[in-house]
Amino acid sequence: MAGLTLRVGTFNIDHLGWQRGHGHHRLDAALDFLLEQTPIPPDILALPEATHCLDDGQYVLRRRLTDVLARHLDQGWYEPLFASQGLSGHANSHHLLLVNTAKVRPLGWYDPSIQLGRSRRLAGFAEVDIYGHDVLVCCEHWPGGEGREAFNRAANRLLTLGGPHNKTLLLGDFNATSSWEQEHLPDWQTHCEQRGELHKLEQKGYYNTATGRWEIDTRQLDKLRHQAGGTGGYLDMGEEADAPTVTTHDGSNLRIDRIFRSTGFPTTAVLTYHVRQPPRDISDHAYVYGTYTITPAHQPHH
């Protein structure tokens, strides 16, 4: 069978455009920006900080997100999969996945608010059918303020779901970077000192006793990266595309918004990969998106 395509993207809109006393008044501008970059929006779209989505009886979720974006799909409709409580309990961790039902058929949703039994390991994952393949998809948000121990727990939770025997996609804001030689790794201690943000030292750094300085900590993502010999067995889309474009414009110049696939995910190539910076009042995170080619199973769904 001929290869098929799957469009994927992640966009950490600041608080989903919400501001106290004004509601989601910046969301329309964010969606306009997204549609300027991708007139046909992604088949899987991760929104890692979908805050206050349920405050108004799901109007924002169902009307200003799902309906508006779905009208621009070339086929199908969006099914929203919303995390009513983030894994860490952090206020900004209410992540949202929008999946195009023409290509991505939902089979199950493991809401992080109900972490029982198998769901504890799969918390925040959607089980979906993509061209006949049973795939796990997760919108990740690793809250920077939680520190490195929380990042270690998050990475460990994902380890067994990657590799050659699983079909898994991870999209979102990891608040962490990797040791890929093309990454921009700033002098983290100097960066925080110059910006008067010493409270952020541990968000993306660790204290290196050998040097006596705070340095960028890449160990959590490296644990996942197949390219780095990590045990997680995930391939970073930007790294596959040889595109180390930074995804922040807060002065740190880090690439923390990422798309990963497991080595077992049935793709033959990364067709496209892009990083686009929005106006700062929308977000200090870039919109990251791309296209995989998919090898369909023998009996893909229609």
PDB file of C-alpha atoms in Angstrom:
ATOM      1  CA  MET A   1       0.000   0.000   0.000  1.00  0.00           C
ATOM      2  CA  ALA A   2       1.149   3.531  -0.679  1.00  0.00           C
ATOM      3  CA  GLY A   3       2.410   5.610   2.193  1.00  0.00           C
ATOM      4  CA  LEU A   4      -0.030   7.991   3.842  1.00  0.00           C
ATOM      5  CA  THR A   5       0.610  11.183   5.795  1.00  0.00           C
ATOM      6  CA  LEU A   6      -0.031  12.296   9.358  1.00  0.00           C
ATOM      7  CA  ARG A   7       0.239  15.973  10.307  1.00  0.00           C
ATOM      8  CA  VAL A   8       1.266  16.598  13.921  1.00  0.00           C
ATOM      9  CA  GLY A   9       1.827  19.748  15.961  1.00  0.00           C
ATOM     10  CA  THR A  10       2.243  21.215  19.424  1.00  0.00           C
ATOM     11  CA  PHE A  11       1.563  24.799  20.495  1.00  0.00           C
ATOM     12  CA  ASN A  12       1.877  25.967  24.098  1.00  0.00           C
ATOM     13  CA  ILE A  13      -0.368  29.026  23.963  1.00  0.00           C
ATOM     14  CA  ASP A  14       0.134  30.926  27.231  1.00  0.00           C
ATOM     15  CA  HIS A  15      -2.734  29.800  29.479  1.00  0.00           C
ATOM     16  CA  LEU A  16      -4.692  29.140  26.265  1.00  0.00           C
ATOM     17  CA  GLY A  17      -5.134  32.881  25.910  1.00  0.00           C
ATOM     18  CA  TRP A  18      -6.820  33.222  29.308  1.00  0.00           C
ATOM     19  CA  GLN A  19      -6.362  36.251  31.531  1.00  0.00           C
ATOM     20  CA  ARG A  20      -8.149  36.992  34.788  1.00  0.00           C
ATOM     21  CA  GLY A  21     -11.095  39.305  34.213  1.00  0.00           C
ATOM     22  CA  HIS A  22     -10.893  38.929  30.429  1.00  0.00           C
ATOM     23  CA  GLY A  23     -11.457  35.223  29.835  1.00  0.00           C
ATOM     24  CA  HIS A  24      -9.758  33.609  26.818  1.00  0.00           C
ATOM     25  CA  HIS A  25      -9.537  36.943  25.020  1.00  0.00           C
ATOM     26  CA  ARG A  26      -6.200  36.156  23.307  1.00  0.00           C
ATOM     27  CA  LEU A  27      -7.245  32.743  22.017  1.00  0.00           C
ATOM     28  CA  ASP A  28      -8.694  34.014  18.724  1.00  0.00           C
ATOM     29  CA  ALA A  29      -5.380  35.669  17.827  1.00  0.00           C
ATOM     30  CA  ALA A  30      -3.529  32.455  18.682  1.00  0.00           C
ATOM     31  CA  LEU A  31      -5.830  30.383  16.465  1.00  0.00           C
ATOM     32  CA  ASP A  32      -5.450  32.910  13.641  1.00  0.00           C
ATOM     33  CA  PHE A  33      -1.668  32.559  13.932  1.00  0.00           C
ATOM     34  CA  LEU A  34      -1.919  28.751  13.935  1.00  0.00           C
ATOM     35  CA  LEU A  35      -4.083  28.783  10.797  1.00  0.00           C
ATOM     36  CA  GLU A  36      -1.738  31.215   9.051  1.00  0.00           C
ATOM     37  CA  GLN A  37       1.065  28.668   9.490  1.00  0.00           C
ATOM     38  CA  THR A  38      -1.060  25.584   8.814  1.00  0.00           C
ATOM     39  CA  PRO A  39      -4.171  26.415   6.758  1.00  0.00           C
ATOM     40  CA  ILE A  40      -5.002  22.725   7.110  1.00  0.00           C
ATOM     41  CA  PRO A  41      -4.326  22.183  10.832  1.00  0.00           C
ATOM     42  CA  PRO A  42      -2.610  19.062  12.199  1.00  0.00           C
ATOM     43  CA  ASP A  43      -4.331  15.699  12.487  1.00  0.00           C
ATOM     44  CA  ILE A  44      -2.944  15.549  16.036  1.00  0.00           C
ATOM     45  CA  LEU A  45      -2.628  18.877  17.831  1.00  0.00           C
ATOM     46  CA  ALA A  46      -1.256  19.114  21.375  1.00  0.00           C
ATOM     47  CA  LEU A  47      -2.124  22.136  23.537  1.00  0.00           C
ATOM     48  CA  PRO A  48      -0.105  21.661  26.744  1.00  0.00           C
ATOM     49  CA  GLU A  49      -1.600  24.520  28.796  1.00  0.00           C
ATOM     50  CA  ALA A  50      -5.336  24.321  28.114  1.00  0.00           C
ATOM     51  CA  THR A  51      -6.228  26.168  31.301  1.00  0.00           C
ATOM     52  CA  HIS A  52      -9.800  27.121  32.276  1.00  0.00           C
ATOM     53  CA  CYS A  53     -11.218  25.096  29.381  1.00  0.00           C
ATOM     54  CA  LEU A  54     -14.178  23.926  31.449  1.00  0.00           C
ATOM     55  CA  ASP A  55     -14.920  27.171  33.310  1.00  0.00           C
ATOM     56  CA  ASP A  56     -17.654  28.205  30.913  1.00  0.00           C
ATOM     57  CA  GLY A  57     -19.528  24.962  30.295  1.00  0.00           C
ATOM     58  CA  GLN A  58     -17.016  23.852  27.639  1.00  0.00           C
ATOM     59  CA  TYR A  59     -17.799  26.788  25.341  1.00  0.00           C
ATOM     60  CA  VAL A  60     -14.092  27.448  24.728  1.00  0.00           C
ATOM     61  CA  LEU A  61     -13.356  23.746  24.274  1.00  0.00           C
ATOM     62  CA  ARG A  62     -16.250  22.956  21.980  1.00  0.00           C
ATOM     63  CA  ARG A  63     -16.831  26.200  20.087  1.00  0.00           C
ATOM     64  CA  ARG A  64     -13.709  28.334  20.004  1.00  0.00           C
ATOM     65  CA  LEU A  65     -11.266  25.427  19.689  1.00  0.00           C
ATOM     66  CA  THR A  66     -12.775  22.245  18.302  1.00  0.00           C
ATOM     67  CA  ASP A  67     -15.317  23.792  15.953  1.00  0.00           C
ATOM     68  CA  VAL A  68     -13.213  26.687  14.655  1.00  0.00           C
ATOM     69  CA  LEU A  69     -10.172  24.566  13.846  1.00  0.00           C
ATOM     70  CA  ALA A  70     -12.132  21.577  12.549  1.00  0.00           C
ATOM     71  CA  ARG A  71     -13.741  23.702   9.837  1.00  0.00           C
ATOM     72  CA  HIS A  72     -10.296  24.001   8.243  1.00  0.00           C
ATOM     73  CA  LEU A  73      -9.545  20.269   8.087  1.00  0.00           C
ATOM     74  CA  ASP A  74      -9.597  18.785   4.596  1.00  0.00           C
ATOM     75  CA  GLN A  75     -11.666  15.903   5.955  1.00  0.00           C
ATOM     76  CA  GLY A  76     -12.938  14.658   9.293  1.00  0.00           C
ATOM     77  CA  TRP A  77     -13.602  16.456  12.567  1.00  0.00           C
ATOM     78  CA  TYR A  78     -11.739  17.050  15.820  1.00  0.00           C
ATOM     79  CA  GLU A  79     -12.346  14.949  18.902  1.00  0.00           C
ATOM     80  CA  PRO A  80     -11.032  16.768  22.021  1.00  0.00           C
ATOM     81  CA  LEU A  81      -9.318  14.708  24.730  1.00  0.00           C
ATOM     82  CA  PHE A  82      -8.897  16.882  27.803  1.00  0.00           C
ATOM     83  CA  ALA A  83      -6.944  16.282  31.009  1.00  0.00           C
ATOM     84  CA  SER A  84      -9.168  17.598  33.798  1.00  0.00           C
ATOM     85  CA  GLN A  85      -6.162  17.382  36.132  1.00  0.00           C
ATOM     86  CA  GLY A  86      -2.495  17.435  35.227  1.00  0.00           C
ATOM     87  CA  LEU A  87      -0.107  14.703  36.295  1.00  0.00           C
ATOM     88  CA  SER A  88       1.675  17.017  38.709  1.00  0.00           C
ATOM     89  CA  GLY A  89      -1.400  18.879  39.886  1.00  0.00           C
ATOM     90  CA  HIS A  90       0.177  22.071  38.501  1.00  0.00           C
ATOM     91  CA  ALA A  91      -2.337  24.748  37.494  1.00  0.00           C
ATOM     92  CA  ASN A  92      -1.050  24.907  33.922  1.00  0.00           C
ATOM     93  CA  SER A  93      -0.958  21.162  33.296  1.00  0.00           C
ATOM     94  CA  HIS A  94      -4.492  20.771  31.936  1.00  0.00           C
ATOM     95  CA  HIS A  95      -3.334  19.526  28.587  1.00  0.00           C
ATOM     96  CA  LEU A  96      -5.534  18.915  25.570  1.00  0.00           C
ATOM     97  CA  LEU A  97      -5.246  16.714  22.497  1.00  0.00           C
ATOM     98  CA  LEU A  98      -7.286  17.406  19.366  1.00  0.00           C
ATOM     99  CA  VAL A  99      -7.389  14.415  17.003  1.00  0.00           C
ATOM    100  CA  ASN A 100      -8.780  14.383  13.471  1.00  0.00           C
ATOM    101  CA  THR A 101     -11.244  11.497  13.395  1.00  0.00           C
ATOM    102  CA  ALA A 102     -10.696  10.960   9.646  1.00  0.00           C
ATOM    103  CA  LYS A 103      -7.192   9.682  10.373  1.00  0.00           C
ATOM    104  CA  VAL A 104      -7.002   9.243  14.152  1.00  0.00           C
ATOM    105  CA  ARG A 105      -9.856   7.216  15.649  1.00  0.00           C
ATOM    106  CA  PRO A 106      -9.999   7.403  19.488  1.00  0.00           C
ATOM    107  CA  LEU A 107     -10.208   4.038  21.233  1.00  0.00           C
ATOM    108  CA  GLY A 108      -9.623   5.083  24.856  1.00  0.00           C
ATOM    109  CA  TRP A 109      -8.488   7.954  27.062  1.00  0.00           C
ATOM    110  CA  TYR A 110      -6.541   7.608  30.319  1.00  0.00           C
ATOM    111  CA  ASP A 111      -7.373  10.815  32.176  1.00  0.00           C
ATOM    112  CA  PRO A 112      -4.589  11.745  34.636  1.00  0.00           C
ATOM    113  CA  SER A 113      -7.225  12.483  37.303  1.00  0.00           C
ATOM    114  CA  ILE A 114      -8.016   8.743  37.486  1.00  0.00           C
ATOM    115  CA  GLN A 115      -4.677   7.024  38.020  1.00  0.00           C
ATOM    116  CA  LEU A 116      -5.709   3.492  38.905  1.00  0.00           C
ATOM    117  CA  GLY A 117      -4.127   0.225  37.822  1.00  0.00           C
ATOM    118  CA  ARG A 118      -2.958   0.275  34.215  1.00  0.00           C
ATOM    119  CA  SER A 119      -4.089   3.887  33.941  1.00  0.00           C
ATOM    120  CA  ARG A 120      -1.337   4.952  36.334  1.00  0.00           C
ATOM    121  CA  ARG A 121       1.315   4.044  33.786  1.00  0.00           C
ATOM    122  CA  LEU A 122      -0.786   5.343  30.879  1.00  0.00           C
ATOM    123  CA  ALA A 123      -2.041   8.515  32.578  1.00  0.00           C
ATOM    124  CA  GLY A 124      -2.571  11.241  30.029  1.00  0.00           C
ATOM    125  CA  PHE A 125      -2.393   8.904  27.033  1.00  0.00           C
ATOM    126  CA  ALA A 126      -4.951   8.477  24.294  1.00  0.00           C
ATOM    127  CA  GLU A 127      -5.208   5.072  22.651  1.00  0.00           C
ATOM    128  CA  VAL A 128      -6.073   5.627  18.993  1.00  0.00           C
ATOM    129  CA  ASP A 129      -6.238   3.863  15.641  1.00  0.00           C
ATOM    130  CA  ILE A 130      -4.084   5.480  12.926  1.00  0.00           C
ATOM    131  CA  TYR A 131      -4.404   3.803   9.525  1.00  0.00           C
ATOM    132  CA  GLY A 132      -4.983   0.454  11.199  1.00  0.00           C
ATOM    133  CA  HIS A 133      -2.251   0.817  13.855  1.00  0.00           C
ATOM    134  CA  ASP A 134      -3.030   0.855  17.579  1.00  0.00           C
ATOM    135  CA  VAL A 135      -1.066   3.908  18.787  1.00  0.00           C
ATOM    136  CA  LEU A 136      -0.583   5.680  22.126  1.00  0.00           C
ATOM    137  CA  VAL A 137      -0.503   9.479  21.926  1.00  0.00           C
ATOM    138  CA  CYS A 138       0.346  11.837  24.793  1.00  0.00           C
ATOM    139  CA  CYS A 139       0.389  15.593  25.204  1.00  0.00           C
ATOM    140  CA  GLU A 140       3.192  16.179  27.712  1.00  0.00           C
ATOM    141  CA  HIS A 141       3.712  19.204  29.950  1.00  0.00           C
ATOM    142  CA  TRP A 142       6.610  19.089  32.393  1.00  0.00           C
ATOM    143  CA  PRO A 143       6.085  22.078  34.740  1.00  0.00           C
ATOM    144  CA  GLY A 144       9.392  23.886  35.136  1.00  0.00           C
ATOM    145  CA  GLY A 145       8.699  24.962  38.683  1.00  0.00           C
ATOM    146  CA  GLU A 146       8.527  21.357  39.886  1.00  0.00           C
ATOM    147  CA  GLY A 147      12.277  20.819  39.485  1.00  0.00           C
ATOM    148  CA  ARG A 148      14.349  17.963  38.194  1.00  0.00           C
ATOM    149  CA  GLU A 149      12.913  15.221  40.387  1.00  0.00           C
ATOM    150  CA  ALA A 150       9.521  15.748  38.757  1.00  0.00           C
ATOM    151  CA  PHE A 151      11.190  15.588  35.355  1.00  0.00           C
ATOM    152  CA  ASN A 152      12.893  12.336  36.300  1.00  0.00           C
ATOM    153  CA  ARG A 153       9.546  10.834  37.285  1.00  0.00           C
ATOM    154  CA  ALA A 154       7.972  12.050  34.044  1.00  0.00           C
ATOM    155  CA  ALA A 155      10.754  10.556  31.926  1.00  0.00           C
ATOM    156  CA  ASN A 156      10.639   7.264  33.813  1.00  0.00           C
ATOM    157  CA  ARG A 157       6.885   7.042  33.224  1.00  0.00           C
ATOM    158  CA  LEU A 158       7.483   7.180  29.463  1.00  0.00           C
ATOM    159  CA  LEU A 159      10.395   4.743  29.224  1.00  0.00           C
ATOM    160  CA  THR A 160       8.486   1.486  28.814  1.00  0.00           C
ATOM    161  CA  LEU A 161       6.107   2.957  26.220  1.00  0.00           C
ATOM    162  CA  GLY A 162       8.793   3.694  23.603  1.00  0.00           C
ATOM    163  CA  GLY A 163      11.165   1.430  21.733  1.00  0.00           C
ATOM    164  CA  PRO A 164      10.745  -0.884  18.745  1.00  0.00           C
ATOM    165  CA  HIS A 165       7.801  -2.861  20.129  1.00  0.00           C
ATOM    166  CA  ASN A 166       5.455   0.061  20.838  1.00  0.00           C
ATOM    167  CA  LYS A 167       3.789   2.652  18.634  1.00  0.00           C
ATOM    168  CA  THR A 168       3.862   5.884  20.603  1.00  0.00           C
ATOM    169  CA  LEU A 169       3.800   9.633  19.947  1.00  0.00           C
ATOM    170  CA  LEU A 170       4.755  12.314  22.482  1.00  0.00           C
ATOM    171  CA  LEU A 171       4.032  15.982  21.840  1.00  0.00           C
ATOM    172  CA  GLY A 172       4.276  19.018  24.062  1.00  0.00           C
ATOM    173  CA  ASP A 173       6.293  21.285  26.315  1.00  0.00           C
ATOM    174  CA  PHE A 174       9.051  19.372  28.100  1.00  0.00           C
ATOM    175  CA  ASN A 175      10.774  22.397  29.688  1.00  0.00           C
ATOM    176  CA  ALA A 176      13.992  20.468  29.060  1.00  0.00           C
ATOM    177  CA  THR A 177      16.559  20.135  26.313  1.00  0.00           C
ATOM    178  CA  SER A 178      18.939  17.427  25.116  1.00  0.00           C
ATOM    179  CA  SER A 179      22.655  16.942  24.560  1.00  0.00           C
ATOM    180  CA  TRP A 180      22.351  16.721  20.769  1.00  0.00           C
ATOM    181  CA  GLU A 181      25.464  18.522  19.534  1.00  0.00           C
ATOM    182  CA  GLN A 182      23.368  21.014  17.548  1.00  0.00           C
ATOM    183  CA  GLU A 183      21.304  22.159  20.537  1.00  0.00           C
ATOM    184  CA  HIS A 184      21.911  25.650  21.909  1.00  0.00           C
ATOM    185  CA  LEU A 185      23.071  25.147  25.501  1.00  0.00           C
ATOM    186  CA  PRO A 186      23.541  28.503  27.252  1.00  0.00           C
ATOM    187  CA  ASP A 187      25.611  29.184  30.346  1.00  0.00           C
ATOM    188  CA  TRP A 188      22.588  28.563  32.538  1.00  0.00           C
ATOM    189  CA  GLN A 189      23.884  30.091  35.757  1.00  0.00           C
ATOM    190  CA  THR A 190      25.007  33.289  34.021  1.00  0.00           C
ATOM    191  CA  HIS A 191      21.688  33.470  32.142  1.00  0.00           C
ATOM    192  CA  CYS A 192      19.666  33.256  35.371  1.00  0.00           C
ATOM    193  CA  GLU A 193      21.941  35.691  37.202  1.00  0.00           C
ATOM    194  CA  GLN A 194      21.759  38.300  34.450  1.00  0.00           C
ATOM    195  CA  ARG A 195      17.968  38.079  34.327  1.00  0.00           C
ATOM    196  CA  GLY A 196      17.543  38.114  38.112  1.00  0.00           C
ATOM    197  CA  GLU A 197      15.873  34.693  37.941  1.00  0.00           C
ATOM    198  CA  LEU A 198      17.871  32.596  40.387  1.00  0.00           C
ATOM    199  CA  HIS A 199      14.653  30.814  41.322  1.00  0.00           C
ATOM    200  CA  LYS A 200      14.765  29.217  37.847  1.00  0.00           C
ATOM    201  CA  LEU A 201      18.189  27.626  38.265  1.00  0.00           C
ATOM    202  CA  GLU A 202      16.714  24.218  39.014  1.00  0.00           C
ATOM    203  CA  GLN A 203      13.976  24.418  36.375  1.00  0.00           C
ATOM    204  CA  LYS A 204      16.315  23.479  33.563  1.00  0.00           C
ATOM    205  CA  GLY A 205      19.588  23.010  35.391  1.00  0.00           C
ATOM    206  CA  TYR A 206      21.454  21.004  38.004  1.00  0.00           C
ATOM    207  CA  TYR A 207      24.333  21.845  40.312  1.00  0.00           C
ATOM    208  CA  ASN A 208      27.518  20.292  38.984  1.00  0.00           C
ATOM    209  CA  THR A 209      29.741  19.647  41.994  1.00  0.00           C
ATOM    210  CA  ALA A 210      32.741  19.161  39.700  1.00  0.00           C
ATOM    211  CA  THR A 211      32.508  22.692  38.299  1.00  0.00           C
ATOM    212  CA  GLY A 212      30.737  24.390  41.198  1.00  0.00           C
ATOM    213  CA  ARG A 213      28.153  25.855  38.825  1.00  0.00           C
ATOM    214  CA  TRP A 214      24.572  25.338  37.724  1.00  0.00           C
ATOM    215  CA  GLU A 215      24.486  23.782  34.247  1.00  0.00           C
ATOM    216  CA  ILE A 216      21.780  22.810  31.759  1.00  0.00           C
ATOM    217  CA  ASP A 217      20.433  19.365  32.635  1.00  0.00           C
ATOM    218  CA  THR A 218      19.881  17.205  29.541  1.00  0.00           C
ATOM    219  CA  ARG A 219      19.647  13.850  31.295  1.00  0.00           C
ATOM    220  CA  GLN A 220      15.862  13.477  31.294  1.00  0.00           C
ATOM    221  CA  LEU A 221      15.412  13.905  27.533  1.00  0.00           C
ATOM    222  CA  ASP A 222      18.606  11.986  26.812  1.00  0.00           C
ATOM    223  CA  LYS A 223      17.136   9.070  28.717  1.00  0.00           C
ATOM    224  CA  LEU A 224      14.293   9.019  26.165  1.00  0.00           C
ATOM    225  CA  ARG A 225      16.317   9.721  23.024  1.00  0.00           C
ATOM    226  CA  HIS A 226      17.229   6.731  20.890  1.00  0.00           C
ATOM    227  CA  GLN A 227      19.787   8.925  19.096  1.00  0.00           C
ATOM    228  CA  ALA A 228      21.674   9.369  22.365  1.00  0.00           C
ATOM    229  CA  GLY A 229      21.605   5.675  23.205  1.00  0.00           C
ATOM    230  CA  GLY A 230      18.859   6.391  25.737  1.00  0.00           C
ATOM    231  CA  THR A 231      16.783   3.538  27.089  1.00  0.00           C
ATOM    232  CA  GLY A 232      13.471   5.117  26.051  1.00  0.00           C
ATOM    233  CA  GLY A 233      13.698   4.404  22.342  1.00  0.00           C
ATOM    234  CA  TYR A 234      12.182   7.694  21.094  1.00  0.00           C
ATOM    235  CA  LEU A 235      13.196   9.711  18.035  1.00  0.00           C
ATOM    236  CA  ASP A 236      12.944  13.510  18.177  1.00  0.00           C
ATOM    237  CA  MET A 237      11.261  14.943  15.066  1.00  0.00           C
ATOM    238  CA  GLY A 238      13.499  18.008  14.940  1.00  0.00           C
ATOM    239  CA  GLU A 239      16.580  15.865  15.264  1.00  0.00           C
ATOM    240  CA  GLU A 240      15.345  13.517  12.538  1.00  0.00           C
ATOM    241  CA  ALA A 241      14.846  16.566  10.312  1.00  0.00           C
ATOM    242  CA  ASP A 242      18.297  17.910  11.298  1.00  0.00           C
ATOM    243  CA  ALA A 243      16.621  21.148  12.423  1.00  0.00           C
ATOM    244  CA  PRO A 244      17.778  22.402  15.858  1.00  0.00           C
ATOM    245  CA  THR A 245      15.659  25.574  15.669  1.00  0.00           C
ATOM    246  CA  VAL A 246      14.989  26.948  19.154  1.00  0.00           C
ATOM    247  CA  THR A 247      11.352  27.045  20.306  1.00  0.00           C
ATOM    248  CA  THR A 248      11.535  29.771  22.960  1.00  0.00           C
ATOM    249  CA  HIS A 249      12.144  33.497  22.710  1.00  0.00           C
ATOM    250  CA  ASP A 250      12.573  34.233  26.403  1.00  0.00           C
ATOM    251  CA  GLY A 251      16.318  34.794  26.086  1.00  0.00           C
ATOM    252  CA  SER A 252      17.326  31.216  26.897  1.00  0.00           C
ATOM    253  CA  ASN A 253      17.175  30.116  23.229  1.00  0.00           C
ATOM    254  CA  LEU A 254      16.244  26.553  24.174  1.00  0.00           C
ATOM    255  CA  ARG A 255      14.363  23.912  22.196  1.00  0.00           C
ATOM    256  CA  ILE A 256      11.876  22.620  24.745  1.00  0.00           C
ATOM    257  CA  ASP A 257       8.730  22.142  22.621  1.00  0.00           C
ATOM    258  CA  ARG A 258       9.127  18.801  20.911  1.00  0.00           C
ATOM    259  CA  ILE A 259       7.559  15.930  19.033  1.00  0.00           C
ATOM    260  CA  PHE A 260       8.822  12.390  19.651  1.00  0.00           C
ATOM    261  CA  ARG A 261       7.938   9.059  18.084  1.00  0.00           C
ATOM    262  CA  SER A 262       8.904   5.638  19.327  1.00  0.00           C
ATOM    263  CA  THR A 263      11.220   3.650  17.091  1.00  0.00           C
ATOM    264  CA  GLY A 264       8.316   1.236  16.565  1.00  0.00           C
ATOM    265  CA  PHE A 265       5.982   3.927  15.244  1.00  0.00           C
ATOM    266  CA  PRO A 266       5.153   3.027  11.606  1.00  0.00           C
ATOM    267  CA  THR A 267       6.671   5.988   9.755  1.00  0.00           C
ATOM    268  CA  THR A 268       9.002   5.874   6.787  1.00  0.00           C
ATOM    269  CA  ALA A 269      10.133   9.512   6.869  1.00  0.00           C
ATOM    270  CA  VAL A 270       9.714  13.010   8.269  1.00  0.00           C
ATOM    271  CA  LEU A 271       8.349  14.925   5.291  1.00  0.00           C
ATOM    272  CA  THR A 272       8.269  18.380   6.900  1.00  0.00           C
ATOM    273  CA  TYR A 273       9.259  20.016  10.177  1.00  0.00           C
ATOM    274  CA  HIS A 274       8.753  23.679  11.109  1.00  0.00           C
ATOM    275  CA  VAL A 275       9.159  26.018  14.081  1.00  0.00           C
ATOM    276  CA  ARG A 276       7.238  29.301  13.967  1.00  0.00           C
ATOM    277  CA  GLN A 277       7.426  32.027  16.616  1.00  0.00           C
ATOM    278  CA  PRO A 278       4.136  33.808  17.448  1.00  0.00           C
ATOM    279  CA  PRO A 279       3.781  37.368  18.766  1.00  0.00           C
ATOM    280  CA  ARG A 280       4.945  37.496  22.386  1.00  0.00           C
ATOM    281  CA  ASP A 281       1.482  38.370  23.742  1.00  0.00           C
ATOM    282  CA  ILE A 282       0.283  34.980  22.501  1.00  0.00           C
ATOM    283  CA  SER A 283       3.144  32.860  23.832  1.00  0.00           C
ATOM    284  CA  ASP A 284       6.883  32.681  24.436  1.00  0.00           C
ATOM    285  CA  HIS A 285       6.743  29.175  22.927  1.00  0.00           C
ATOM    286  CA  ALA A 286       6.888  28.458  19.207  1.00  0.00           C
ATOM    287  CA  TYR A 287       4.304  26.528  17.244  1.00  0.00           C
ATOM    288  CA  VAL A 288       6.089  23.302  16.253  1.00  0.00           C
ATOM    289  CA  TYR A 289       4.608  21.085  13.559  1.00  0.00           C
ATOM    290  CA  GLY A 290       5.491  18.576  10.882  1.00  0.00           C
ATOM    291  CA  THR A 291       4.383  15.647   8.770  1.00  0.00           C
ATOM    292  CA  TYR A 292       5.203  11.942   8.985  1.00  0.00           C
ATOM    293  CA  THR A 293       4.651   9.399   6.257  1.00  0.00           C
ATOM    294  CA  ILE A 294       2.830   6.367   7.640  1.00  0.00           C
ATOM    295  CA  THR A 295       3.009   2.783   6.476  1.00  0.00           C
ATOM    296  CA  PRO A 296      -0.616   1.609   6.797  1.00  0.00           C
ATOM    297  CA  ALA A 297      -1.528  -1.697   8.371  1.00  0.00           C
ATOM    298  CA  HIS A 298      -3.124  -4.367   6.210  1.00  0.00           C
ATOM    299  CA  GLN A 299      -6.607  -3.197   7.161  1.00  0.00           C
ATOM    300  CA  PRO A 300      -6.553   0.573   7.773  1.00  0.00           C
ATOM    301  CA  HIS A 301      -9.751   2.188   9.009  1.00  0.00           C
ATOM    302  CA  HIS A 302     -11.705   4.525   6.745  1.00  0.00           C
TER     303      HIS A 302
END
